[in-house]
XYZ file of C-alpha atoms in Angstrom:
275
model
C 0.238 0.195 -0.038
C 1.499 3.420 -1.504
C 2.396 5.999 1.575
C -0.869 8.181 -0.410
C -3.290 5.690 0.267
C -2.863 4.965 3.817
C -2.829 8.292 4.621
C -6.068 9.299 2.296
C -7.909 5.668 4.533
C -6.607 6.715 7.558
C -8.627 10.595 7.145
C -11.479 9.030 5.647
C -12.061 6.678 8.965
C -11.475 9.535 10.510
C -14.029 11.396 8.831
C -16.404 8.347 8.976
C -16.119 8.431 12.187
C -16.773 11.848 13.276
C -19.699 11.460 11.402
C -20.780 8.241 12.850
C -20.137 9.885 16.375
C -23.001 11.107 18.399
C -23.357 14.488 19.015
C -23.566 16.146 22.183
C -26.670 17.387 20.945
C -27.718 13.935 20.428
C -26.782 12.700 23.651
C -29.132 15.470 25.142
C -32.077 14.627 22.564
C -31.294 10.426 23.787
C -31.790 11.175 27.304
C -34.711 13.426 26.782
C -36.551 10.782 25.082
C -35.264 8.070 27.797
C -36.556 10.788 30.633
C -40.223 10.908 29.022
C -40.909 7.116 29.063
C -43.920 6.719 31.029
C -43.115 2.956 32.343
C -39.572 4.215 33.846
C -40.864 7.130 35.088
C -43.633 5.818 36.846
C -40.948 2.768 38.520
C -39.208 5.397 39.353
C -41.455 7.632 41.202
C -42.732 4.369 43.044
C -39.961 2.063 44.040
C -38.264 4.206 46.904
C -41.385 5.389 48.292
C -42.421 1.818 48.755
C -39.597 0.424 50.790
C -40.081 3.127 53.461
C -43.638 2.849 53.568
C -45.352 1.330 56.817
C -42.020 0.979 57.754
C -41.361 2.062 61.880
C -39.110 4.294 63.032
C -35.949 2.892 63.902
C -35.464 3.926 68.338
C -31.926 3.329 67.617
C -31.893 5.862 65.336
C -30.999 9.229 67.317
C -32.069 11.517 64.496
C -36.067 13.422 64.233
C -38.514 11.217 62.788
C -40.357 12.836 59.510
C -42.920 10.650 58.132
C -44.223 11.376 54.308
C -48.404 10.412 53.838
C -50.038 10.758 50.752
C -50.228 9.174 46.797
C -48.370 9.464 44.406
C -47.744 13.261 44.990
C -46.061 11.907 47.937
C -43.717 9.700 46.305
C -42.732 12.689 43.931
C -41.795 14.434 46.940
C -39.872 11.734 48.414
C -38.102 11.816 45.352
C -37.221 15.291 45.483
C -36.218 15.040 48.841
C -33.461 12.279 48.252
C -32.459 13.497 45.083
C -31.215 16.525 46.877
C -30.383 15.673 49.704
C -32.309 17.205 52.075
C -33.643 16.397 55.055
C -31.010 13.969 56.093
C -31.187 15.427 59.426
C -33.978 12.820 59.342
C -35.222 9.221 59.310
C -38.070 8.681 56.746
C -40.852 6.557 56.596
C -44.098 7.120 53.907
C -47.628 5.859 54.467
C -49.535 5.840 50.808
C -52.691 6.560 50.716
C -54.462 6.441 46.623
C -55.429 9.428 45.352
C -58.855 7.882 43.947
C -59.494 7.766 47.696
C -57.958 11.503 48.665
C -56.804 12.579 51.954
C -59.291 12.734 54.914
C -60.179 12.133 58.557
C -63.430 13.751 60.471
C -66.592 12.519 61.708
C -67.931 13.102 58.085
C -70.136 10.959 55.978
C -67.916 12.075 52.533
C -67.871 8.390 51.185
C -70.480 10.351 48.097
C -67.404 11.730 47.293
C -65.889 8.178 46.150
C -67.225 6.516 42.941
C -68.722 3.575 43.636
C -66.227 1.362 41.797
C -63.249 2.120 44.244
C -65.262 1.921 47.845
C -64.450 -1.651 48.159
C -60.896 -0.687 47.723
C -60.501 2.707 49.605
C -62.167 1.067 52.313
C -59.129 -1.306 52.798
C -56.605 1.116 51.675
C -53.983 2.673 53.878
C -55.822 5.392 55.858
C -55.087 8.691 58.419
C -57.328 6.922 61.129
C -54.836 2.942 60.697
C -51.672 5.729 60.368
C -52.570 7.856 63.966
C -50.341 5.853 65.441
C -47.245 6.487 63.390
C -48.260 10.036 62.777
C -47.533 10.493 66.737
C -44.152 9.575 66.843
C -43.328 11.606 64.159
C -41.723 14.865 64.541
C -42.281 16.439 61.290
C -45.529 15.137 58.993
C -45.933 16.177 54.920
C -49.030 15.321 53.904
C -48.769 15.622 50.107
C -51.455 14.260 47.277
C -53.121 15.574 44.020
C -55.974 16.828 46.503
C -59.353 16.809 45.254
C -61.263 20.158 46.135
C -63.722 17.914 48.856
C -60.477 16.938 50.413
C -58.816 20.930 50.072
C -61.880 22.334 51.679
C -61.739 19.683 54.337
C -57.567 19.717 55.068
C -57.679 21.927 58.581
C -60.492 19.369 59.961
C -58.086 17.011 59.050
C -55.431 18.538 60.717
C -57.342 19.260 63.943
C -58.147 15.137 64.072
C -54.875 13.927 63.989
C -54.338 16.008 67.067
C -51.326 17.251 66.559
C -49.112 18.178 69.434
C -46.867 21.127 70.134
C -44.112 19.322 69.692
C -44.606 17.927 65.860
C -44.424 20.386 62.543
C -47.157 19.602 60.120
C -46.737 20.985 56.104
C -49.054 20.458 53.650
C -47.961 19.836 50.209
C -50.127 21.668 47.168
C -51.452 20.425 43.773
C -48.696 19.974 40.985
C -49.399 20.312 37.599
C -46.211 21.094 34.483
C -48.958 20.691 31.725
C -48.692 18.466 28.458
C -45.395 17.126 27.720
C -44.765 16.120 24.116
C -41.050 15.447 23.994
C -41.282 14.596 19.572
C -41.651 18.465 19.988
C -39.085 19.340 21.915
C -36.490 16.980 20.108
C -35.475 19.380 17.221
C -35.418 22.680 19.652
C -32.201 24.727 20.164
C -31.364 24.577 23.645
C -32.681 28.637 24.420
C -35.481 27.034 22.973
C -35.686 24.554 25.378
C -35.308 26.610 28.437
C -37.987 29.553 27.356
C -40.717 25.917 27.118
C -43.026 26.725 29.600
C -46.925 25.404 29.939
C -49.725 27.887 31.687
C -50.692 26.737 35.113
C -54.188 24.788 35.252
C -56.709 26.943 36.476
C -58.426 24.250 39.211
C -54.410 23.277 40.520
C -54.424 27.451 41.842
C -57.347 27.570 43.341
C -56.761 24.133 44.929
C -53.815 25.400 46.157
C -55.455 28.743 46.780
C -57.948 26.538 49.058
C -55.374 24.560 50.906
C -53.131 27.636 52.359
C -56.000 29.475 53.607
C -56.973 26.581 55.066
C -53.434 25.440 56.573
C -51.966 28.531 56.127
C -49.041 30.539 54.589
C -46.599 28.980 57.114
C -47.303 25.026 57.078
C -48.237 25.347 53.200
C -45.846 24.014 50.842
C -47.145 25.924 47.298
C -44.591 24.369 44.410
C -46.323 26.271 41.769
C -45.033 29.758 43.682
C -41.355 28.143 44.220
C -40.913 26.425 40.841
C -42.836 28.816 38.122
C -43.311 31.718 39.837
C -45.046 34.391 40.146
C -46.261 33.517 36.622
C -48.962 31.897 35.408
C -46.362 29.573 33.191
C -43.823 26.670 34.189
C -40.426 25.847 32.949
C -40.438 22.103 30.856
C -36.446 22.003 31.242
C -34.077 22.790 34.741
C -31.531 25.291 33.879
C -29.654 22.409 32.755
C -31.779 21.274 29.629
C -32.703 18.820 31.421
C -36.870 17.515 31.212
C -38.574 18.383 34.042
C -41.550 16.211 34.466
C -41.624 12.982 32.040
C -45.502 13.230 32.219
C -46.525 16.617 33.356
C -47.781 15.084 37.015
C -44.454 13.158 37.929
C -40.982 14.629 38.413
C -37.978 12.801 36.456
C -34.640 12.569 38.256
C -33.703 15.385 37.401
C -36.741 16.881 37.493
C -36.647 15.672 41.374
C -33.208 17.352 41.670
C -34.222 20.319 40.592
C -37.543 21.073 42.613
C -36.373 19.326 45.924
C -33.025 22.310 45.647
C -35.481 24.754 45.131
C -38.411 23.660 47.630
C -35.410 23.107 50.339
C -33.704 26.697 49.490
C -37.133 28.473 50.139
C -39.657 28.837 52.953
C -41.676 27.062 54.496
C -39.238 23.828 54.142
C -35.669 25.724 53.941
C -36.103 25.799 58.096
C -36.061 21.902 58.101
C -32.632 21.534 56.768
C -30.710 23.346 59.801
């Protein structure tokens, strides 16, 4: 083989490798598509929460005790805690209450708010009555749900019936939604365009959050929309590092959990808990 042919082949192979090698932009787009996978995303949301569900507090652990109660939004919140390395001075446990059953504790018959097909399941599911003993042990109780209006309107009654002691802290996490996620429309957009993407906040979300805040007070209410989305009427779809925040509009990706957790625990009313 001549020297010139050898040089030509070497240059050709190098060029082909450059063409074939995925660019940084391609890698980011691939990561975006992967993050938007609903099945993988759902498994991520549930896994660590379920591992802690109904697990008793460790009497040999000298840290304070935190109990997170609620549906998949409570699962999301735990991931935000863990991804942002918050509440390191707490041992954390969880209780899962299905969204279709909602969160309520009181004497009122609220069965009419639950669909007939779900009544039996909700009667057998974990609930605040069953969780009261563990709640009584906790220094910090955080209740999170995709609240329906009827449950939000009764949250002060719920808290009253939990018989929280003065030494305990209760925080209520509001609803959140990042709107419709359509990754196919994002993959060809520039970084600058992705950072500008946002969806409007659903009016029902805002209305329910206002109800919750009025019921429990600003010091006990965690308004995710205010903290993550700001005073405006829209929520971003990507973090400043160009990572997808939510895979389905309601639940967080790992990057989204890290980003949202960082914001939540850098602002009142949760910032004080990390001291």
